[in-house]
Coordinates of C-alpha atoms in Angstrom, one line a residue:
Chain A
M335 CA 50.6 -21.8 113.1
A336 CA 49.9 -25.4 114.2
T337 CA 52.7 -27.5 112.2
A338 CA 53.8 -31.5 112.8
S339 CA 56.5 -29.6 114.9
N340 CA 54.3 -28.5 117.2
S341 CA 51.2 -30.4 116.9
A342 CA 52.2 -33.7 115.7
A343 CA 55.9 -34.2 117.9
H344 CA 54.8 -37.8 119.2
L345 CA 54.6 -38.9 115.6
L346 CA 56.9 -37.5 114.0
P347 CA 59.4 -39.7 114.8
H348 CA 57.1 -43.0 113.7
L349 CA 57.2 -41.5 110.4
Q350 CA 60.8 -41.3 109.7
K351 CA 60.9 -44.9 110.6
A352 CA 57.7 -45.4 108.3
L353 CA 58.9 -43.9 105.7
T354 CA 63.0 -45.5 105.5
C355 CA 60.8 -48.4 104.5
N356 CA 58.4 -47.2 102.2
P357 CA 58.5 -44.2 100.7
N358 CA 55.7 -44.3 99.2
L359 CA 53.1 -43.6 102.9
K360 CA 49.7 -42.8 102.1
L361 CA 48.6 -40.7 105.6
L362 CA 45.3 -40.1 106.2
D363 CA 44.5 -36.4 108.2
I364 CA 40.8 -36.0 109.7
G365 CA 39.7 -33.4 110.6
C366 CA 42.5 -31.3 108.7
G367 CA 40.4 -28.0 109.7
P368 CA 42.3 -25.1 108.4
G369 CA 45.6 -27.8 107.0
T370 CA 48.2 -26.4 108.0
I371 CA 49.0 -29.2 110.2
S372 CA 48.0 -31.8 106.6
A373 CA 50.7 -29.3 104.5
S374 CA 53.2 -29.4 107.4
L375 CA 52.8 -33.6 107.4
A376 CA 52.8 -33.6 103.4
Q377 CA 55.9 -31.6 103.6
H378 CA 57.5 -34.8 105.5
L379 CA 56.5 -37.4 103.3
L380 CA 57.7 -35.8 100.1
P381 CA 58.8 -37.3 97.6
S382 CA 56.5 -40.1 96.8
G383 CA 54.7 -39.7 100.3
H384 CA 50.5 -38.6 100.2
V385 CA 48.2 -37.0 102.3
L386 CA 44.2 -37.3 102.4
A387 CA 43.5 -34.1 103.9
T388 CA 39.5 -34.5 104.8
D389 CA 37.1 -32.7 106.4
I390 CA 33.4 -32.1 107.3
A391 CA 32.5 -28.7 105.7
D392 CA 33.8 -27.8 102.0
D393 CA 34.6 -24.5 103.4
V394 CA 37.2 -25.2 105.5
L395 CA 38.2 -27.7 103.3
S396 CA 38.8 -24.9 99.8
R397 CA 40.6 -22.7 102.3
A398 CA 43.2 -25.8 103.5
K399 CA 43.5 -26.3 100.3
E400 CA 44.8 -23.1 99.3
H401 CA 47.5 -22.9 102.5
A402 CA 48.6 -26.5 100.7
I403 CA 49.1 -24.5 98.0
S404 CA 50.7 -21.5 99.2
Q405 CA 53.7 -24.1 101.0
G406 CA 54.4 -24.6 97.8
L407 CA 52.3 -28.1 97.6
A408 CA 51.3 -29.4 95.0
V409 CA 47.4 -31.1 94.8
P410 CA 46.7 -33.4 94.2
E411 CA 49.8 -34.9 93.7
N412 CA 51.8 -34.3 97.2
I413 CA 48.3 -33.9 99.5
S414 CA 44.5 -33.9 98.2
F415 CA 40.6 -33.0 100.0
Q416 CA 37.6 -34.8 100.6
K417 CA 34.5 -34.1 102.5
E418 CA 34.2 -36.8 104.9
S419 CA 32.1 -37.7 107.8
V420 CA 34.1 -39.4 110.6
Y421 CA 31.5 -41.6 111.7
E422 CA 31.6 -43.1 108.4
L423 CA 35.0 -42.7 106.3
S424 CA 34.6 -44.3 101.6
F425 CA 37.3 -45.9 102.2
S426 CA 38.3 -49.3 101.9
D427 CA 39.2 -51.1 105.6
N428 CA 43.0 -51.4 105.5
E429 CA 44.0 -48.6 103.0
F430 CA 46.3 -46.3 104.5
D431 CA 49.3 -46.4 106.5
I432 CA 49.1 -44.0 108.9
V433 CA 45.7 -41.8 110.3
H434 CA 46.6 -38.7 112.1
A435 CA 43.1 -37.0 114.4
H436 CA 43.8 -33.6 116.1
Q437 CA 41.5 -31.8 118.0
V438 CA 38.5 -34.0 116.7
L439 CA 37.6 -36.3 119.0
C440 CA 37.1 -33.3 121.2
H441 CA 34.5 -32.1 119.1
L442 CA 32.7 -35.7 118.7
D443 CA 29.2 -37.2 121.1
D444 CA 30.7 -40.6 120.3
P445 CA 34.5 -40.3 120.7
V446 CA 34.8 -44.4 120.5
A447 CA 32.5 -44.8 117.0
A448 CA 35.4 -42.3 115.2
V449 CA 38.1 -44.4 116.6
A450 CA 36.9 -47.9 115.5
E451 CA 36.2 -46.0 112.2
M452 CA 39.8 -45.1 111.7
L453 CA 41.4 -48.3 113.1
R454 CA 39.0 -49.6 110.4
V455 CA 40.9 -47.5 107.3
C456 CA 43.8 -48.1 108.6
K457 CA 46.7 -51.2 107.5
P458 CA 47.5 -54.2 109.3
S459 CA 50.3 -52.6 111.8
G460 CA 49.8 -49.3 109.8
L461 CA 49.1 -46.2 112.8
I462 CA 47.0 -43.8 114.5
S463 CA 48.3 -40.4 115.5
L464 CA 45.8 -39.1 118.4
R465 CA 45.8 -35.7 119.7
E466 CA 43.4 -34.5 122.1
S467 CA 43.1 -30.7 124.5
D468 CA 41.7 -32.0 128.1
M469 CA 39.9 -28.2 128.2
R470 CA 39.9 -28.6 132.0
M471 CA 43.6 -27.9 131.8
W472 CA 44.8 -24.7 131.1
C473 CA 46.2 -22.8 133.3
F474 CA 46.7 -19.1 133.6
W475 CA 48.9 -16.7 135.1
P476 CA 47.9 -14.4 136.3
E477 CA 44.4 -15.9 137.1
L478 CA 42.0 -12.9 136.3
P479 CA 38.7 -14.0 136.8
S480 CA 37.6 -12.4 133.4
L481 CA 40.1 -15.4 131.6
L482 CA 38.9 -18.0 134.0
K483 CA 35.4 -16.8 133.1
F484 CA 36.3 -16.9 129.5
H485 CA 37.5 -21.1 130.6
G486 CA 34.3 -22.1 132.1
L487 CA 32.7 -20.5 129.1
M488 CA 34.3 -22.6 126.2
V489 CA 34.4 -25.8 128.3
D490 CA 30.3 -25.0 128.7
V491 CA 29.6 -24.6 124.5
M492 CA 31.7 -26.8 123.8
L493 CA 30.0 -29.4 126.6
A494 CA 26.2 -27.8 124.9
N495 CA 27.3 -28.7 121.5
G496 CA 28.2 -32.7 122.3
G497 CA 31.5 -32.5 122.6
Q498 CA 34.0 -33.5 125.0
D499 CA 36.0 -31.8 127.6
K500 CA 38.7 -34.1 129.2
G501 CA 39.1 -35.4 125.8
G502 CA 42.9 -35.9 126.9
R503 CA 42.5 -37.6 130.0
K504 CA 40.2 -39.7 127.9
L505 CA 42.3 -41.1 124.7
V506 CA 43.6 -44.2 126.3
S507 CA 40.0 -45.5 128.1
W508 CA 38.2 -44.4 124.8
I509 CA 40.7 -46.7 122.2
M510 CA 40.2 -49.3 124.5
D511 CA 37.1 -49.5 124.4
A512 CA 36.5 -49.0 120.4
G513 CA 38.8 -52.5 121.3
V514 CA 42.6 -52.1 120.9
E515 CA 44.8 -53.9 123.4
R516 CA 46.9 -51.5 126.5
K517 CA 50.2 -52.8 125.0
D518 CA 49.8 -51.5 121.2
I519 CA 48.7 -48.0 122.5
E520 CA 51.7 -45.5 123.7
A521 CA 50.2 -42.8 125.9
G522 CA 51.8 -39.2 126.9
F523 CA 51.2 -35.4 127.4
G524 CA 52.5 -32.6 126.0
T525 CA 52.3 -29.1 126.6
W526 CA 51.4 -25.3 124.8
C527 CA 53.2 -22.7 126.7
Y528 CA 52.6 -19.4 125.1
S529 CA 54.4 -16.6 127.6
E530 CA 56.8 -15.0 125.3
P531 CA 55.6 -11.7 124.4
G532 CA 54.8 -12.7 120.3
D533 CA 53.3 -16.4 121.5
R534 CA 50.7 -14.6 124.3
K535 CA 49.7 -11.7 121.7
A536 CA 49.4 -14.8 118.8
W537 CA 47.6 -16.7 121.5
G538 CA 45.2 -14.0 123.5
E539 CA 44.4 -12.1 119.1
A540 CA 42.8 -15.4 118.2
M541 CA 40.6 -15.6 121.7
I542 CA 39.6 -12.2 121.3
E543 CA 39.2 -13.0 117.8
R544 CA 37.1 -17.0 119.0
L545 CA 35.2 -13.9 121.4
R546 CA 33.8 -11.7 118.7
T547 CA 33.4 -13.7 115.8
G548 CA 32.9 -16.9 116.4
Q549 CA 30.4 -19.4 117.4
M550 CA 31.5 -20.0 121.2
R551 CA 30.4 -16.0 121.5
Q552 CA 27.0 -17.0 119.9
R553 CA 26.6 -20.3 121.7
G554 CA 27.4 -18.6 125.0
I555 CA 24.7 -15.7 124.5
E556 CA 22.3 -18.0 123.3
L557 CA 22.5 -20.9 125.8
G558 CA 22.4 -18.1 128.6
L559 CA 26.1 -18.4 129.5
T560 CA 27.3 -15.4 129.6
T561 CA 26.2 -12.0 128.1
E562 CA 27.3 -9.2 125.5
E563 CA 28.3 -7.8 128.7
G564 CA 30.4 -10.3 130.1
V565 CA 32.2 -10.8 126.1
E566 CA 33.8 -7.7 125.9
E567 CA 34.5 -8.4 129.7
M568 CA 36.4 -11.2 129.0
V569 CA 38.0 -9.8 126.1
K570 CA 39.5 -6.9 128.4
G571 CA 40.6 -9.6 130.4
W572 CA 42.5 -10.9 127.1
E573 CA 44.1 -7.6 126.5
E574 CA 45.5 -7.0 130.2
W575 CA 47.0 -10.4 129.5
I576 CA 48.7 -10.1 126.6
E577 CA 50.0 -6.8 128.0
R578 CA 51.5 -8.8 131.3
G579 CA 54.9 -9.1 131.3
D580 CA 55.1 -12.1 133.3
A581 CA 51.7 -13.9 132.0
T582 CA 51.6 -17.9 131.1
L583 CA 49.2 -19.8 129.7
G584 CA 49.7 -24.1 129.6
I585 CA 47.8 -25.8 127.8
V586 CA 47.6 -29.6 128.0
N587 CA 46.4 -32.2 125.4
G588 CA 46.8 -36.0 125.5
E589 CA 48.5 -37.7 122.9
V590 CA 49.0 -41.3 121.5
I591 CA 50.0 -43.7 119.0
V592 CA 48.4 -46.6 118.4
R593 CA 49.7 -49.4 116.9
K594 CA 46.7 -52.0 114.8
V595 CA 47.5 -55.2 114.8
A596 CA 46.3 -57.6 111.8
S597 CA 43.5 -58.7 112.7
L598 CA 40.8 -56.2 113.3
P599 CA 40.0 -54.9 117.0
K600 CA 35.8 -55.8 117.8
A601 CA 33.8 -52.6 118.6
T602 CA 33.1 -53.1 122.3
Chain B
M1411 CA 63.5 -43.1 139.2
A1412 CA 63.7 -39.3 137.9
T1413 CA 66.7 -39.1 136.2
A1414 CA 67.9 -35.7 133.9
S1415 CA 66.5 -37.1 131.2
N1416 CA 62.8 -37.2 132.7
S1417 CA 63.0 -34.6 135.5
A1418 CA 65.7 -31.6 133.3
A1419 CA 65.6 -32.4 129.9
H1420 CA 64.4 -28.3 129.0
L1421 CA 68.3 -27.8 130.4
L1422 CA 70.5 -31.0 128.9
P1423 CA 70.9 -29.5 125.4
H1424 CA 72.1 -26.1 127.0
L1425 CA 74.4 -28.4 129.2
Q1426 CA 75.6 -30.1 125.9
K1427 CA 76.4 -26.7 124.6
A1428 CA 77.7 -25.0 127.7
L1429 CA 80.3 -27.8 128.2
T1430 CA 81.8 -27.5 124.4
C1431 CA 83.2 -24.0 125.9
N1432 CA 83.4 -25.0 128.9
P1433 CA 84.2 -29.1 129.9
N1434 CA 85.1 -27.9 133.8
L1435 CA 81.8 -26.6 134.4
K1436 CA 80.6 -26.1 138.1
L1437 CA 77.1 -27.2 138.7
L1438 CA 74.8 -26.3 142.1
D1439 CA 72.2 -28.6 142.7
I1440 CA 69.8 -27.0 145.0
G1441 CA 67.6 -29.5 147.5
C1442 CA 69.0 -32.0 145.7
G1443 CA 65.9 -34.7 147.9
P1444 CA 66.7 -38.3 147.0
G1445 CA 69.8 -36.6 144.6
T1446 CA 68.9 -38.9 141.1
I1447 CA 68.6 -35.7 139.6
S1448 CA 72.3 -35.0 141.1
A1449 CA 73.8 -38.3 139.9
S1450 CA 73.1 -38.2 136.3
L1451 CA 73.5 -34.6 135.4
A1452 CA 76.9 -35.2 137.3
Q1453 CA 77.6 -38.0 135.0
H1454 CA 76.7 -35.2 132.0
L1455 CA 79.0 -33.5 133.6
L1456 CA 81.9 -36.2 133.5
P1457 CA 85.4 -36.8 133.2
S1458 CA 86.2 -32.8 134.8
G1459 CA 83.0 -31.5 135.3
H1460 CA 82.0 -30.7 139.0
V1461 CA 78.3 -31.5 140.5
L1462 CA 77.7 -29.3 144.0
A1463 CA 74.3 -31.3 145.9
T1464 CA 72.5 -29.4 148.5
D1465 CA 69.9 -30.3 150.4
I1466 CA 68.3 -29.2 154.3
A1467 CA 68.1 -32.3 155.7
D1468 CA 71.7 -34.4 156.6
D1469 CA 69.9 -37.7 156.5
V1470 CA 68.4 -37.0 152.9
L1471 CA 72.5 -36.2 151.8
S1472 CA 73.5 -39.1 153.4
R1473 CA 71.1 -41.3 151.3
A1474 CA 71.3 -38.8 148.1
K1475 CA 76.1 -39.6 148.7
E1476 CA 75.6 -43.6 148.4
H1477 CA 73.5 -43.1 145.3
A1478 CA 76.2 -41.6 144.1
I1479 CA 78.6 -43.9 144.3
S1480 CA 76.4 -46.7 143.8
Q1481 CA 76.5 -45.2 139.9
G1482 CA 80.0 -44.9 139.8
L1483 CA 80.5 -41.4 140.5
A1484 CA 83.7 -40.9 142.4
V1485 CA 82.6 -38.6 146.0
P1486 CA 84.6 -35.6 145.7
E1487 CA 86.1 -35.3 142.9
N1488 CA 82.8 -35.9 140.4
I1489 CA 79.9 -35.1 142.9
S1490 CA 80.2 -33.8 146.4
F1491 CA 77.2 -33.2 149.0
Q1492 CA 76.8 -30.1 151.3
K1493 CA 74.3 -29.6 154.0
E1494 CA 72.7 -25.7 153.0
S1495 CA 69.3 -22.8 153.3
V1496 CA 68.3 -22.4 149.7
Y1497 CA 67.6 -18.3 151.7
E1498 CA 71.0 -17.7 152.7
L1499 CA 73.8 -20.5 151.2
S1500 CA 77.6 -20.1 151.9
F1501 CA 79.2 -19.6 148.3
S1502 CA 80.7 -16.3 146.8
D1503 CA 78.2 -14.2 144.1
N1504 CA 79.0 -15.8 140.8
E1505 CA 80.6 -19.1 141.5
F1506 CA 78.4 -21.5 139.4
D1507 CA 78.3 -21.8 135.6
I1508 CA 74.7 -23.6 136.4
V1509 CA 72.6 -23.3 139.0
H1510 CA 69.6 -26.0 139.4
A1511 CA 66.5 -26.5 141.4
H1512 CA 64.1 -30.0 140.7
Q1513 CA 60.5 -29.1 143.2
V1514 CA 62.3 -27.3 145.2
L1515 CA 60.7 -23.5 145.3
C1516 CA 57.0 -25.3 146.0
H1517 CA 58.1 -26.3 149.4
L1518 CA 59.2 -22.5 150.2
D1519 CA 57.1 -19.7 151.9
D1520 CA 59.7 -16.8 149.7
P1521 CA 60.2 -18.7 146.4
V1522 CA 61.1 -14.8 145.2
A1523 CA 64.1 -14.6 148.0
A1524 CA 65.1 -18.2 146.5
V1525 CA 65.5 -17.1 143.3
A1526 CA 67.5 -14.4 144.1
E1527 CA 69.7 -16.2 146.4
M1528 CA 70.0 -18.7 143.5
L1529 CA 71.2 -15.7 141.0
R1530 CA 73.2 -14.1 143.3
V1531 CA 75.5 -17.4 143.2
C1532 CA 75.5 -17.3 139.6
K1533 CA 78.3 -16.3 137.6
P1534 CA 77.3 -13.8 134.8
S1535 CA 75.7 -15.4 131.7
G1536 CA 75.5 -18.2 133.7
L1537 CA 72.1 -20.3 133.8
I1538 CA 69.0 -21.3 135.9
S1539 CA 67.3 -24.3 135.1
L1540 CA 64.4 -24.5 137.4
R1541 CA 61.2 -27.0 137.0
E1542 CA 58.3 -27.4 139.5
S1543 CA 54.6 -28.5 139.9
D1544 CA 51.5 -26.7 139.3
M1545 CA 49.8 -29.0 141.9
R1546 CA 46.8 -27.9 140.9
M1547 CA 47.2 -29.3 137.5
W1548 CA 46.8 -33.1 137.8
C1549 CA 44.4 -35.2 135.3
F1550 CA 43.1 -38.6 136.3
W1551 CA 41.3 -41.2 134.5
P1552 CA 39.3 -42.9 135.8
E1553 CA 38.4 -40.1 138.1
L1554 CA 38.1 -42.1 141.3
P1555 CA 36.2 -40.1 144.2
S1556 CA 39.0 -41.7 146.4
L1557 CA 41.8 -39.8 144.3
L1558 CA 40.4 -37.0 143.6
K1559 CA 40.4 -36.3 148.0
F1560 CA 44.0 -37.6 147.7
H1561 CA 45.5 -34.5 144.9
G1562 CA 42.5 -32.4 147.7
L1563 CA 44.5 -33.4 150.6
M1564 CA 48.3 -33.5 149.4
V1565 CA 47.6 -29.5 148.1
D1566 CA 46.2 -28.9 151.4
V1567 CA 49.1 -29.6 153.4
M1568 CA 51.3 -28.5 150.7
L1569 CA 49.8 -24.9 151.1
A1570 CA 49.2 -25.7 156.0
N1571 CA 53.3 -26.2 155.1
G1572 CA 53.6 -23.5 153.7
G1573 CA 54.0 -24.3 150.3
Q1574 CA 53.2 -23.2 146.9
D1575 CA 50.4 -25.0 145.1
K1576 CA 50.8 -23.2 141.6
G1577 CA 53.9 -22.7 141.1
G1578 CA 54.0 -24.4 137.5
R1579 CA 52.4 -20.9 136.1
K1580 CA 54.0 -19.0 139.0
L1581 CA 57.3 -19.6 137.7
V1582 CA 57.9 -16.5 135.0
S1583 CA 56.6 -14.2 138.1
W1584 CA 58.4 -15.2 140.1
I1585 CA 61.9 -15.4 138.4
M1586 CA 60.6 -11.3 137.3
D1587 CA 60.1 -10.4 140.8
A1588 CA 63.2 -11.6 141.6
G1589 CA 64.8 -8.9 139.1
V1590 CA 65.3 -11.0 136.1
E1591 CA 63.8 -9.3 132.5
R1592 CA 61.5 -11.5 130.9
K1593 CA 63.6 -11.7 126.8
D1594 CA 66.2 -13.3 129.7
I1595 CA 63.5 -15.9 130.5
E1596 CA 62.7 -19.1 127.9
A1597 CA 59.9 -20.6 130.1
G1598 CA 57.9 -24.0 129.2
F1599 CA 55.9 -26.8 130.9
G1600 CA 57.1 -30.4 130.9
T1601 CA 54.2 -33.3 131.3
W1602 CA 54.6 -36.7 133.1
C1603 CA 52.5 -39.7 132.0
Y1604 CA 51.6 -42.4 134.3
S1605 CA 49.7 -44.7 132.9
E1606 CA 51.4 -48.1 130.8
P1607 CA 51.3 -50.3 133.5
G1608 CA 54.9 -50.8 134.8
D1609 CA 54.5 -46.7 134.8
R1610 CA 51.0 -46.9 137.1
K1611 CA 52.4 -49.8 139.4
A1612 CA 55.6 -47.9 140.0
W1613 CA 53.8 -44.3 140.2
G1614 CA 51.1 -45.8 142.7
E1615 CA 52.8 -48.1 145.0
A1616 CA 55.2 -44.5 145.6
M1617 CA 51.8 -42.5 146.9
I1618 CA 50.3 -45.5 148.7
E1619 CA 53.9 -45.2 150.3
R1620 CA 53.5 -41.6 151.4
L1621 CA 50.0 -42.3 152.6
R1622 CA 51.2 -44.9 154.3
T1623 CA 54.5 -43.4 156.2
G1624 CA 54.7 -39.7 154.7
Q1625 CA 54.4 -36.7 156.9
M1626 CA 51.1 -36.3 154.6
R1627 CA 49.3 -38.6 156.8
Q1628 CA 50.3 -37.5 159.5
R1629 CA 49.9 -33.7 158.9
G1630 CA 46.7 -34.2 157.1
I1631 CA 44.9 -36.1 160.3
E1632 CA 46.9 -33.1 162.9
L1633 CA 45.3 -30.7 160.9
G1634 CA 41.7 -32.3 160.7
L1635 CA 42.0 -33.4 156.3
T1636 CA 41.2 -36.5 157.0
T1637 CA 41.0 -39.2 159.1
E1638 CA 43.2 -43.0 159.6
E1639 CA 40.0 -43.9 157.4
G1640 CA 39.3 -41.7 155.0
V1641 CA 43.5 -42.2 153.9
E1642 CA 43.0 -46.1 154.3
E1643 CA 40.4 -44.9 151.5
M1644 CA 42.7 -43.4 149.3
V1645 CA 45.1 -46.5 149.7
K1646 CA 42.1 -48.5 148.0
G1647 CA 41.9 -45.8 145.2
W1648 CA 45.7 -45.8 144.6
E1649 CA 45.0 -50.0 144.4
E1650 CA 42.2 -49.8 142.0
W1651 CA 43.7 -47.3 140.1
I1652 CA 47.1 -49.3 139.6
E1653 CA 44.9 -52.1 138.5
R1654 CA 42.4 -50.4 135.5
G1655 CA 44.2 -50.9 131.6
D1656 CA 43.0 -47.6 131.1
A1657 CA 43.9 -45.4 133.4
T1658 CA 46.1 -42.6 133.2
L1659 CA 47.6 -39.7 135.3
G1660 CA 48.9 -36.4 133.5
I1661 CA 51.0 -34.4 136.2
V1662 CA 51.8 -30.9 134.5
N1663 CA 55.3 -29.2 135.5
G1664 CA 57.2 -25.6 134.7
E1665 CA 60.7 -25.5 133.0
V1666 CA 62.3 -22.4 132.9
I1667 CA 66.0 -21.4 131.7
V1668 CA 67.3 -18.0 133.1
R1669 CA 70.3 -16.9 131.5
K1670 CA 72.3 -14.1 134.4
V1671 CA 72.8 -11.1 133.0
A1672 CA 76.4 -9.7 133.5
S1673 CA 75.2 -7.1 136.1
L1674 CA 73.4 -7.7 139.0
P1675 CA 69.5 -8.3 139.1
K1676 CA 68.0 -5.9 141.5
A1677 CA 65.4 -7.7 143.6
T1678 CA 61.9 -6.1 144.3

């Protein structure tokens, strides 16, 4: 399960520091998806901070809300949920102390516009925290041909949907295109490693679930990128990989913290 | 400069824990190269632990020794230097508490034999700490064609020299082939990120130095993989990349800690 510790570790020291100055922090979590990171961030902001989690889809927000309640959080006191488009947030300028987005820009055809909108709603001296997968940067061992095909299909479907395959390496560039100076950006990379048996099983089964029921299968077949038989071969590949004691998968994410300067940046 | 903090971070918590039980730790650093990590590890072992740093080349060892002295370390009390081949270490079985190697296996044509030899000289319940680049896992932004050519040349020269291009992802597999069970391996990935101006300059200039005077140029031309003009184009690529404010380079390393069990492993 994605949490603040495993998926927003680059933000946590900044969050702790900001909390010591202002225990009533307002954090905007854009594109919250299943909401596990949002809920985890809300726990870091207890007792008096607040997370506003947004997504473009109502059903996603309902499930995220259920998850937050299951974690013992009070809705709407600790965390609230609201439908929003990242391109046109309904908030005033300078409203949030921290704006967070995890694996969101990779789904967008105009990531620079989204960053500009995040900057708009962030308070001067506030922070924007982004983490985006670099989808080209997966390394499998063993390199089963069916898994390499899976990886290719995932990237091709992402691109066909208007998303981004190299977000990790482009983050700094996108943020500068939105008007931020390099000196106000802290950049790094973080990794996920799936290698010990429990991690292999959880990740492999999630990928099989995605192949069996997700839109990757449907879009892949629709676009002529794969076939039903091709998908079944990929499922078998993941099953084999889960069972291989020496298997590894590394995935790379770009991670940045942007400090908004007092004056609003000028988008290019 | 490579240090324990930026290049052996996965080992440091284990080192601290081991030191609390035994302040006289004996650490073997194999393939120490310039010795900056060795010296840094020796500082972590002060006052009564000891690092024995080895390399295959005498001149490399001399420079590493000079570096250690420049860092205020006492030779041979805190750190000593010795010429060794990783395939045939001159030490008895079960001699060291910790065996460390950083970017060593990638240069070898038989990494499994090297791991078996490291296991031999490690005490039961001792640790082996390895970190190996996955050379395929570099991501550049911007993707200047000359830099992509540089990356291809680097990988091809490494392979032509009998080295390994996918060490990061294969570490777990190599270690298991040397007789270790999966449960005794902790595996992850770590990254280097070169993006802020000072880091870009230091890394880019090191790559230019490598192109101008290193064996990569000589071997690349000798093997017909590039030409003098090709090398100069790569130098220009790095110069351009250093100057680009939005440039980024991510590099991925596999990182493992192996605990040696009481009985010697049986190599396959």
